[in-house]
XYZ file of C-alpha atoms in Angstrom:
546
model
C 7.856 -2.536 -24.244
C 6.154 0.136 -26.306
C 6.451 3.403 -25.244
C 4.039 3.904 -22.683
C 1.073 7.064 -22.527
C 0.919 7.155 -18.989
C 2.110 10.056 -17.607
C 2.042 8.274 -14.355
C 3.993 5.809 -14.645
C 3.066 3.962 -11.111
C 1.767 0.925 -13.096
C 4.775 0.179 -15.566
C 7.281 0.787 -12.339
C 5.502 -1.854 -10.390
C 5.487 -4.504 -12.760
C 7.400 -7.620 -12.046
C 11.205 -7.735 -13.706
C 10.605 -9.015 -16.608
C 12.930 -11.965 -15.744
C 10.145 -13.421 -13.685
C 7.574 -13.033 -16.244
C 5.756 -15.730 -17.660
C 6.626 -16.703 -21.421
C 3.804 -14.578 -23.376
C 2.646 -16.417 -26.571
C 1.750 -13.720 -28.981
C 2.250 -15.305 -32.631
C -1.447 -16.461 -32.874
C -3.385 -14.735 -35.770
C -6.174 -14.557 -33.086
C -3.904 -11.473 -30.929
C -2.331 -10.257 -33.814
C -2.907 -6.384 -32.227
C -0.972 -3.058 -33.763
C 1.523 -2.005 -31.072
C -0.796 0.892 -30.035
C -4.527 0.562 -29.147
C -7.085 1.787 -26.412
C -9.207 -1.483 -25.519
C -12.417 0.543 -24.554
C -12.226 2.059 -28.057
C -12.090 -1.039 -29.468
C -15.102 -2.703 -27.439
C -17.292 0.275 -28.316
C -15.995 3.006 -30.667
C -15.148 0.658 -33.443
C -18.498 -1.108 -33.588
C -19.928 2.163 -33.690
C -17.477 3.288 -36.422
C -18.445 -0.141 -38.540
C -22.033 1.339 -38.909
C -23.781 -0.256 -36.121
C -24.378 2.243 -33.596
C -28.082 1.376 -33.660
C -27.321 -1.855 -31.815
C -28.362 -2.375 -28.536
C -25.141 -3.230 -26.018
C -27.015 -2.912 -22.928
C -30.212 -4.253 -21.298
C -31.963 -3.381 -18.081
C -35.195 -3.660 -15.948
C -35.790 -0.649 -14.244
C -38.917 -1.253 -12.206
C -41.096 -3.288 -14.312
C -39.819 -1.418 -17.720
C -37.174 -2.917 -19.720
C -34.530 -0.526 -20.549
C -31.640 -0.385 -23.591
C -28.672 1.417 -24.753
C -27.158 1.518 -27.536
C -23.488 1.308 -29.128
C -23.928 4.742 -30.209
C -25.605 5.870 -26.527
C -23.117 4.165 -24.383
C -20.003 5.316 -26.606
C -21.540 9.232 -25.979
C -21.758 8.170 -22.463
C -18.646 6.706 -21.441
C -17.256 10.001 -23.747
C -18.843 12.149 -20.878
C -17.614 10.471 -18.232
C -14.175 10.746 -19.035
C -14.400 14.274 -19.665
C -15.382 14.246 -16.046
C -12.572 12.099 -15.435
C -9.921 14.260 -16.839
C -11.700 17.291 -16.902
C -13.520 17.713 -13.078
C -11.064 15.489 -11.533
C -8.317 16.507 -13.073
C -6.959 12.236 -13.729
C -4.291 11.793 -16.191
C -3.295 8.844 -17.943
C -1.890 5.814 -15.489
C -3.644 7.121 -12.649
C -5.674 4.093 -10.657
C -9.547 4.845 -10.471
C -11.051 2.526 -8.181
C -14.361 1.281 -9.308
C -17.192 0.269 -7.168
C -20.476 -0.577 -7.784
C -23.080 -3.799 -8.787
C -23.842 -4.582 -12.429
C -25.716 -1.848 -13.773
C -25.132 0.113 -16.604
C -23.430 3.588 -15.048
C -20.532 0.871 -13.458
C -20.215 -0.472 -17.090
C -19.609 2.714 -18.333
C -17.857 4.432 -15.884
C -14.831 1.383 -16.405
C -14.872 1.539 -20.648
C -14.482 5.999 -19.911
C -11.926 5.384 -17.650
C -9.443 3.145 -20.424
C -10.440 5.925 -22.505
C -8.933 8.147 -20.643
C -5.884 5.983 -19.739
C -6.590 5.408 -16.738
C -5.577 2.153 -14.379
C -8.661 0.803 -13.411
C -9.321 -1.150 -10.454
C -13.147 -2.541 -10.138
C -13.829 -3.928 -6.671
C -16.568 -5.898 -5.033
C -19.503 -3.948 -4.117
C -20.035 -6.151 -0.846
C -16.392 -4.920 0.124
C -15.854 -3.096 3.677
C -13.692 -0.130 4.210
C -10.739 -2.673 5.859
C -10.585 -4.690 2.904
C -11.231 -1.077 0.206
C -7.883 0.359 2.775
C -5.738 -2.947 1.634
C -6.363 -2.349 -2.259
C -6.056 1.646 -2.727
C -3.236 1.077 -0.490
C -1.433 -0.897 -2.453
C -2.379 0.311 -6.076
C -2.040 3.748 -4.446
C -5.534 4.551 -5.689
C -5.731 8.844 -5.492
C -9.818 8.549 -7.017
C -13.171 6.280 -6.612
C -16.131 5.777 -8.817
C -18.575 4.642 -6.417
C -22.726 3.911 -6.671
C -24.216 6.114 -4.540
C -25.379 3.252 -2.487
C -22.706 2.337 -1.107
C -20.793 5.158 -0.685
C -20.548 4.820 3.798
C -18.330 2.380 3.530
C -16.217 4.224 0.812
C -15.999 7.524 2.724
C -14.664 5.978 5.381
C -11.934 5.954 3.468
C -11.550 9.379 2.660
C -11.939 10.788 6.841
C -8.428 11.213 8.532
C -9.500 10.365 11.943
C -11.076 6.418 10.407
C -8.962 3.638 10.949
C -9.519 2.454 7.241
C -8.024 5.962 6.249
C -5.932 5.913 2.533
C -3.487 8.800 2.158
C -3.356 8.405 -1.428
C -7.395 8.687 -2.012
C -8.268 12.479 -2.529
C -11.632 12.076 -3.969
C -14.653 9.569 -4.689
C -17.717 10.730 -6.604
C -20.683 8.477 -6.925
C -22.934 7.758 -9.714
C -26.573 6.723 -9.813
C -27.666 9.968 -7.927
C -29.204 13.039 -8.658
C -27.045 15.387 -6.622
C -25.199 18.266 -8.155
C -21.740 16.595 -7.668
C -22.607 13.242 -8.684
C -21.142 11.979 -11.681
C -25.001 11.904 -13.538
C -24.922 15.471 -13.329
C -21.404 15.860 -13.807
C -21.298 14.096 -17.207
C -24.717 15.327 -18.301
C -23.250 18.868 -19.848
C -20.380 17.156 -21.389
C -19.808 16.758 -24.921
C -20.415 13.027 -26.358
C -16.981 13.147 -28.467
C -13.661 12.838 -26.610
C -10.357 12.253 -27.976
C -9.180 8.235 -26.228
C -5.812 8.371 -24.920
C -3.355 7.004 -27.366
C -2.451 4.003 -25.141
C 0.209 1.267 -26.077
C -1.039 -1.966 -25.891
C 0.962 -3.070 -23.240
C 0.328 -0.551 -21.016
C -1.678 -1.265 -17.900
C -5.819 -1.191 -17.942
C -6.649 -2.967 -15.542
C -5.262 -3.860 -11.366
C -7.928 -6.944 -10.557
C -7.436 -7.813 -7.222
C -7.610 -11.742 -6.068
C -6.630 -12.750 -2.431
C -4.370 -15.045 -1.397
C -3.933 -17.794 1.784
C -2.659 -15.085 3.895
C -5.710 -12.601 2.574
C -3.841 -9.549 1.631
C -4.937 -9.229 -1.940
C -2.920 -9.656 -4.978
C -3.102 -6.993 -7.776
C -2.771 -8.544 -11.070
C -2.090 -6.165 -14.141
C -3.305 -6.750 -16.978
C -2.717 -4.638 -20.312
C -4.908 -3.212 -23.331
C -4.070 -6.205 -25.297
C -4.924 -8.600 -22.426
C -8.499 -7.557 -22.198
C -9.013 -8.338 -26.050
C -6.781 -11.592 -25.884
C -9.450 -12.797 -23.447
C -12.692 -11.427 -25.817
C -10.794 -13.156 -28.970
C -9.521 -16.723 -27.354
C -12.205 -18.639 -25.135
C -15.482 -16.756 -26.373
C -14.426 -16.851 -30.015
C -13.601 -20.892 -30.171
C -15.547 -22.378 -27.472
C -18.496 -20.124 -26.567
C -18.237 -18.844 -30.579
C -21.355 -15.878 -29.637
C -22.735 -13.730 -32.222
C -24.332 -10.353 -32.810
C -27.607 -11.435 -31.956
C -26.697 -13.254 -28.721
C -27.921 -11.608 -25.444
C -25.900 -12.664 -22.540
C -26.372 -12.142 -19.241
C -25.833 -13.681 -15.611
C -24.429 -13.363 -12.296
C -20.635 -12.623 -11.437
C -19.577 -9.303 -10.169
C -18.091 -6.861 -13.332
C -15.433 -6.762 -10.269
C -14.515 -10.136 -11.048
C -12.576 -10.540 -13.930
C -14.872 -13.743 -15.246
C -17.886 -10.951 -14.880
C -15.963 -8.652 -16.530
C -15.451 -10.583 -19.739
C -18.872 -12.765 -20.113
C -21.267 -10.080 -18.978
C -19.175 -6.356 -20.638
C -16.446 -7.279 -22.666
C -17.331 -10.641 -24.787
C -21.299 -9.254 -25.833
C -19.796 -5.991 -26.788
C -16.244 -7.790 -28.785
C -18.973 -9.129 -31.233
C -21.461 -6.239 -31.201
C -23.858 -8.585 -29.269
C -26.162 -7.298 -26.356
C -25.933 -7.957 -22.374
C -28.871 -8.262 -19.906
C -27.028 -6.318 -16.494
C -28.492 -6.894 -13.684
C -27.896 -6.232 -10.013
C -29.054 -8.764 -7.541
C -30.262 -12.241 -9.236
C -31.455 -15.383 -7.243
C -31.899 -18.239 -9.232
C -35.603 -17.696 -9.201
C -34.936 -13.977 -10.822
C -32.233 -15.002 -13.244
C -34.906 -17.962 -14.866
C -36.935 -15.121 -15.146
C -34.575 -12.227 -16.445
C -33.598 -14.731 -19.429
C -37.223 -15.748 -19.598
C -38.477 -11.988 -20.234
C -35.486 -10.948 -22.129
C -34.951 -13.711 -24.492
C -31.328 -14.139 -23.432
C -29.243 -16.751 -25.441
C -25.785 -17.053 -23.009
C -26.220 -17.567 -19.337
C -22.718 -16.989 -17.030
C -23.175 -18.318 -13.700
C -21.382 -20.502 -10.830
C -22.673 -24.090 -9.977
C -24.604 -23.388 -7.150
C -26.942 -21.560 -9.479
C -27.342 -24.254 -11.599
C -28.299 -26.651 -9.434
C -30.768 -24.442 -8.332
C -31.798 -23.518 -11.248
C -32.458 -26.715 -12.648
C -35.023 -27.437 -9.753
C -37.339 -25.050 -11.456
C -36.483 -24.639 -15.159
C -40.051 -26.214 -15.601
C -41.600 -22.992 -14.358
C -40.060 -20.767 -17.330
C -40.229 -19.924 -20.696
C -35.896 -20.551 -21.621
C -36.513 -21.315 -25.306
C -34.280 -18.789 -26.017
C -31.276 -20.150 -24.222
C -28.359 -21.167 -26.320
C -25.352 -21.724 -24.278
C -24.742 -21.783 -20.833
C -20.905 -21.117 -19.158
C -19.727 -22.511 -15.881
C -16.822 -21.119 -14.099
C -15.975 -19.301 -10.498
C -15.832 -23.280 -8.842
C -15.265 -27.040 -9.661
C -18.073 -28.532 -11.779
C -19.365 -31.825 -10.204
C -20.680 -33.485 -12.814
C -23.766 -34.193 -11.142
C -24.877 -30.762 -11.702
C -24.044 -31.103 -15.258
C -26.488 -33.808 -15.664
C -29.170 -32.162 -13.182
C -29.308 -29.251 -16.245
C -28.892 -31.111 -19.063
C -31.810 -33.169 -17.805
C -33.861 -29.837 -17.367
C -32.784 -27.570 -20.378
C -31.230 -30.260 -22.919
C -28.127 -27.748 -22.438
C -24.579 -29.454 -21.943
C -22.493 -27.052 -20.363
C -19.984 -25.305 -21.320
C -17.251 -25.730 -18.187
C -14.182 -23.672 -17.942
C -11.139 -23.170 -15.818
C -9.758 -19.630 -15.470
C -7.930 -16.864 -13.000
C -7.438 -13.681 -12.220
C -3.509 -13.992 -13.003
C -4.485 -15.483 -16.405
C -7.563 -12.486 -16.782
C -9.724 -15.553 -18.020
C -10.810 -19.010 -18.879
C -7.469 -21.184 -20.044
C -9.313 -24.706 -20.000
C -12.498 -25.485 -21.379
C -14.662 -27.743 -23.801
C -17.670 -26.461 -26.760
C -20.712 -28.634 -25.844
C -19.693 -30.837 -28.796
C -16.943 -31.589 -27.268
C -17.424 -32.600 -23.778
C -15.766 -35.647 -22.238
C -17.370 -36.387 -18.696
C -15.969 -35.457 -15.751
C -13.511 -33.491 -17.385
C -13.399 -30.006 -17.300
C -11.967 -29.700 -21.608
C -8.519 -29.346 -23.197
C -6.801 -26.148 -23.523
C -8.117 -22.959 -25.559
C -6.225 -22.074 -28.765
C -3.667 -20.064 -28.080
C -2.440 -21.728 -24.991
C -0.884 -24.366 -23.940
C -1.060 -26.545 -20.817
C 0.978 -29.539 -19.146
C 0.723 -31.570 -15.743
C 4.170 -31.062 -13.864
C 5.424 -32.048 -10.343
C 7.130 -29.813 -7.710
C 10.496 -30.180 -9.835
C 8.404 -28.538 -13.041
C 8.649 -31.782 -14.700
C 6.092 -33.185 -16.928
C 4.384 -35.931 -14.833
C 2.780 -39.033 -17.058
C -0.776 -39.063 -18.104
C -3.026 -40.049 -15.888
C -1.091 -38.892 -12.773
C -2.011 -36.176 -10.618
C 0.314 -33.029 -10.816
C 0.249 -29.358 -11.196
C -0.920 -27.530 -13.735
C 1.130 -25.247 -15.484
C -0.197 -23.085 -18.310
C 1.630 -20.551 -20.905
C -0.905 -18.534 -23.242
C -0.688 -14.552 -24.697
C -2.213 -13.357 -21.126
C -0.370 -14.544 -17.459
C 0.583 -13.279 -14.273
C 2.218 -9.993 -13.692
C 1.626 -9.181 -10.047
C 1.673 -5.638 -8.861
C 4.889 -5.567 -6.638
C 4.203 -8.402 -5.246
C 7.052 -11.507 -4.177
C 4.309 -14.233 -4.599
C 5.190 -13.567 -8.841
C 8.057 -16.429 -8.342
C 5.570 -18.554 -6.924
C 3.012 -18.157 -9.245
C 5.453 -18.128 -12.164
C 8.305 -20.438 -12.616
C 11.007 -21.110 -15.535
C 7.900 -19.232 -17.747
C 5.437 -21.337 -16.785
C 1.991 -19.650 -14.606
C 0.838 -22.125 -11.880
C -2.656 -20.935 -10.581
C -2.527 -23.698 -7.712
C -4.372 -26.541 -9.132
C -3.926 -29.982 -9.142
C -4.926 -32.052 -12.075
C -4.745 -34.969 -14.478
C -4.537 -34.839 -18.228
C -5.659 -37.990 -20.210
C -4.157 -39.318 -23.462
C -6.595 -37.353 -25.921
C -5.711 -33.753 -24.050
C -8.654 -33.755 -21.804
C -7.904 -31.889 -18.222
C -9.540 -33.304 -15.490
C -9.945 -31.500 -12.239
C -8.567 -32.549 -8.913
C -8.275 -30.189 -6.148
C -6.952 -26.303 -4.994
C -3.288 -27.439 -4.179
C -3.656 -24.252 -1.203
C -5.221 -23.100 1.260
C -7.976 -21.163 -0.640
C -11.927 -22.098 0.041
C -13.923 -21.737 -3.123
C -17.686 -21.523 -1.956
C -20.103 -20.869 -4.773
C -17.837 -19.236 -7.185
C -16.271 -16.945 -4.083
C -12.852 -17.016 -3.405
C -12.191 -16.822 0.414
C -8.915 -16.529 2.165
C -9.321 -18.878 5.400
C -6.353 -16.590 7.271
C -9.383 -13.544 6.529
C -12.065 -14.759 7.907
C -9.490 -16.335 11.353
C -8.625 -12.503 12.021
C -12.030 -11.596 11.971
C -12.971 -14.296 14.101
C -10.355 -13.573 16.398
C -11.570 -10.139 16.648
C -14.704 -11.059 18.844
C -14.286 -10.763 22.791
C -15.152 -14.583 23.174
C -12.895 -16.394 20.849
C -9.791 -17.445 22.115
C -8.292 -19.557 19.248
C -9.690 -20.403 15.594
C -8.939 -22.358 12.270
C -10.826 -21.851 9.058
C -11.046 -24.609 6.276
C -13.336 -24.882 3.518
C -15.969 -28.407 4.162
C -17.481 -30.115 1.265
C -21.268 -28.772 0.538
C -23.521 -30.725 -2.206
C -24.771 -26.850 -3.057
C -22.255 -24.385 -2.923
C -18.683 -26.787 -3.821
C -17.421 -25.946 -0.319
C -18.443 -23.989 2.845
C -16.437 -21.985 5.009
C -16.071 -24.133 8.312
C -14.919 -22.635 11.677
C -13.391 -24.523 14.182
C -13.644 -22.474 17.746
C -11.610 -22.511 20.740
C -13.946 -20.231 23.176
C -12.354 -18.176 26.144
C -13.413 -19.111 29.635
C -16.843 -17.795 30.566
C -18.321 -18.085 27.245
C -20.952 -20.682 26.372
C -20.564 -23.394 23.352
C -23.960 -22.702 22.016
C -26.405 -21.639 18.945
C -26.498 -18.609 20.024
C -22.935 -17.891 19.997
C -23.284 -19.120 16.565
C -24.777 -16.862 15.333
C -23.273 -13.866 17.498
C -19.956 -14.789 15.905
C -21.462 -15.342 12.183
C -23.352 -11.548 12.535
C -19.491 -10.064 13.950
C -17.926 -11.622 11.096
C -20.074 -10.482 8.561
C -19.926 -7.013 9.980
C -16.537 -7.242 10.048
C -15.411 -8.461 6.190
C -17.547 -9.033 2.932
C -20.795 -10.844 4.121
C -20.471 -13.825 1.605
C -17.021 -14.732 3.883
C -18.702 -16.055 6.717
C -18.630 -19.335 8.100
C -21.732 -20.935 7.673
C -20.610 -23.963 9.999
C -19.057 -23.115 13.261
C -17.793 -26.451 15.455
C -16.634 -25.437 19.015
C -13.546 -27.660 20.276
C -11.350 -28.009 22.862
C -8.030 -27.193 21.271
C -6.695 -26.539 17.274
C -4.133 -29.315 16.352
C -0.731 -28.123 15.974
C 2.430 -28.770 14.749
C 5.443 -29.049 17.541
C 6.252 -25.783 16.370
C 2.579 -24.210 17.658
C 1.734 -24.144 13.634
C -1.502 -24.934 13.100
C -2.347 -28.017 10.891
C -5.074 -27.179 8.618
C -4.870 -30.579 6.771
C -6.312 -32.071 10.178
C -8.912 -29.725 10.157
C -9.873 -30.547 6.383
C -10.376 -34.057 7.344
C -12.342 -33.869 10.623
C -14.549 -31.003 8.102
């Protein structure tokens, strides 16, 4: 490894021995990279450095005016910040800033200062609650948060001795989006727009994105400076292929690492534009690339179903491309809006381990029902549980080797996810003669509902939690809208009534409880759980009976 600028060196100590890394392939022309580089510079500062600072990188409605910003405005702002960042809060280089906030442009910002200034980010979701905040700075011993002002309860919590959720390691959060004397705004608003970026190696840790697992403690997965441009210069640049006139926008989280790249990272890799936006429905994201003449949509299935139900109603001229990812594809919805745009989609299988997509087709290219073959740079095979290659056309696990893969942060699941080199992300598919990957199932326990990954285990403690339930089993059920739904099956303590009511008691304490997109939406009362002689409970019994 090259020799590392952080002068905390928390990150590079809690990587995985290197034994149990995956095989990394780095001889591809395409992530070629010089030994040191700073990824934020490279997203921003060299586009502004080429001469086109008068771009615009970033678009947003504020009220009923359409905002911009650009190269030049957002590389003097993220400059500012991280004099905050090093400056005010006194960071230093491999520190973990945790980063929470919707899609707007101070979050954007705020996470290209931060890998200026060396820092370990760690976006999270901005539906998050201070239990599940508590498990991540935790366990990326997080000592600072970047936080929109909105929803900074939740985040204090974190900070007060006497809360349950209370983090040792946390000394400070400052929020953004506010007016107040301490907030970041202000903070950054007397700063000077040049800064010097850390000289960072380019495998030294950026980025901690956290995914959770079947048991729902979350899984940091550390990714370096060269990882976030591997991902801008692999699936964007030869299946997506955007250019400097594209504006992107769409839906997932910045938090999410399939956000991250399609709506920050990819528009500004090419010197391109992005629409951000904070809360879209399908109605409001028809409109948003309606009034803003947006080229790339990113979005899960769900939304394009939806969407397709009313594309009539809009003006989408402009739109190019559209990219599917977060859930399984049916191919229904494929046809539902290619029938309403004349768009094929551009499908694409990914992870949080891998940073990005790892599977996908150009529209050109498109072989129904299949999801595509692998993006250059990688490579893919079907194996079974001896990490054998199975024959074509049999179902078997997918194993995947590329320039990016999993390095969890301390973390015994790595020899899981990778084995003899290989990454595994848990899937089970079938690869045809021509190369074409065709999705089967999630070979876990994990419930993917509309492009959300939900830990079953989660949402059973939460459950549990509530005065009246006695016993519980969570298991995703097949939905036509959302891929799956989060199904409860309910063992209720004497006294308690089987009813809607309860329903919808036990839906509210579960929402109050975790993230509000974790809970169940269907809710069967039984009897008794099935169980193994052991007392283990059988979730495959519940899967079928959902």
């Amino acid at each position: 490894m090259e020799h590392s600028a952080h002068q905390d060196t928390f990150a590079r100590d809690n990587l995985p021995p290197e034994e149990e890394w995956p095989e990394f392939l780095l001889d591809s022309p395409d992530v070629n990279y010089p030994t040191r580089l700073n990824c934020a510079a490279e997203l921003v500062d060299t586009i502004v450095m080429r001469g086109h600072g008068d771009r615009i990188a970033l678009r947003w409605r504020e009220g009923d005016e359409q905002r911009t910003m650009t190269y030049m405005e957002l590389r003097s702002l993220s400059n500012r910040i991280a004099h905050v960042l090093t400056e005010d809060m006194q960071l230093v280089p491999g520190n973990r800033l945790l980063l929470r906030g919707p899609n707007n442009p101070m979050m954007a910002a705020s996470w290209l200062a931060a890998i200026k200034a060396g820092l370990v980010t760690v976006p999270t979701m901005p539906l998050l609650r201070s239990k599940e905040l508590k498990q991540i700075i935790d366990k990326a011993q997080v000592s600072a948060m970047l936080c929109d002002a909105r929803l900074r309860e939740e985040a204090e919590f974190c900070l007060q001795p006497e809360h349950e959720h209370y983090c040792e390691s946390l000394k400070q959060v400052v929020v953004f989006n506010d007016g107040g004397p301490k907030s970041m705004d202000s903070l950054a608003a007397d700063k000077s727009d040049d800064f010097v970026v850390c000289d960072t190696a380019a495998d030294d840790v950026c980025l901690i994105a956290f995914t959770s697992g079947t048991t729902g403690m979350p899984k940091g997965c550390m990714h370096f400076h060269r990882d976030v441009l591997a991902m801008c210069d692999l699936f964007p640049r030869h299946v997506i292929k955007p250019n400097e006139d594209d504006i992107f926008c769409g839906t997932p989280p910045l938090a999410f690492t399939f956000g991250l790249g399609g709506l920050l990272c990819f528009p500004l890799r090419v010197g391109a534009s992005v629409v951000l936006a904070e809360k879209l429905t399908p109605e409001s994201l028809m409109e948003l690339i309606q009034d803003f003449r947006a080229t790339i949509v990113f979005t899960a299935p769900t939304f394009y179903r939806q969407m397709a139900a009313i594309a009539n109603r809009y003006d989408i001229s402009s739109l190019k491309k559209s990219v599917s990812a977060g859930e399984a594809l049916p191919d229904a919805t494929r046809q539902l809006w290619k029938k309403a745009t004349g768009i094929e989609m551009i499908d694409g299988i990914g992870g949080t381990e891998m940073i990005h997509v790892f599977v996908s087709s150009a529209p050109e290219e498109v072989r129904p029902g299949a999801i595509g073959k692998v993006v250059p740079g990688y490579i893919a095979c079907v194996v079974d549980d001896d990490m054998q290659p199975v024959p074509n056309g049999t179902p078997g696990r997918l194993a995947i080797k590329g320039p990016t893969g999993c390095r969890y942060l301390a973390d015994e699941r790595q020899r899981r996810f990778v084995q003899q080199g290989w990454n595994l992300p848990g899937d089970t598919f079938i690869q045809d003669d021509d190369g074409y990957f065709f999705y089967q199932a999630r070979n876990d326990d994990m419930i993917v509902s509309a492009g959300y990954n939900i830990a079953g285990p989660e949402v059973e403690d939460a459950l549990l939690r509530h005065e009246a339930v006695a016993e519980c089993g969570v298991v995703g059920a097949p939905d036509d809208e959302r891929g799956q739904i989060v199904k409860a099956f309910v063992v209720l303590k004497p006294d308690f009534e089987a009813n809607a009511e309860m329903v919808k008691t036990l839906q509210s304490f579960v929402k109050a409880t975790v993230a509000p997109y974790k809970y169940p939406r269907a809710i069967e009362f039984v009897e008794a759980l099935p169980r193994t002689e052991t007392g283990k409970l059988q979730r495959f019994a519940l899967r079928q009976r959902a």
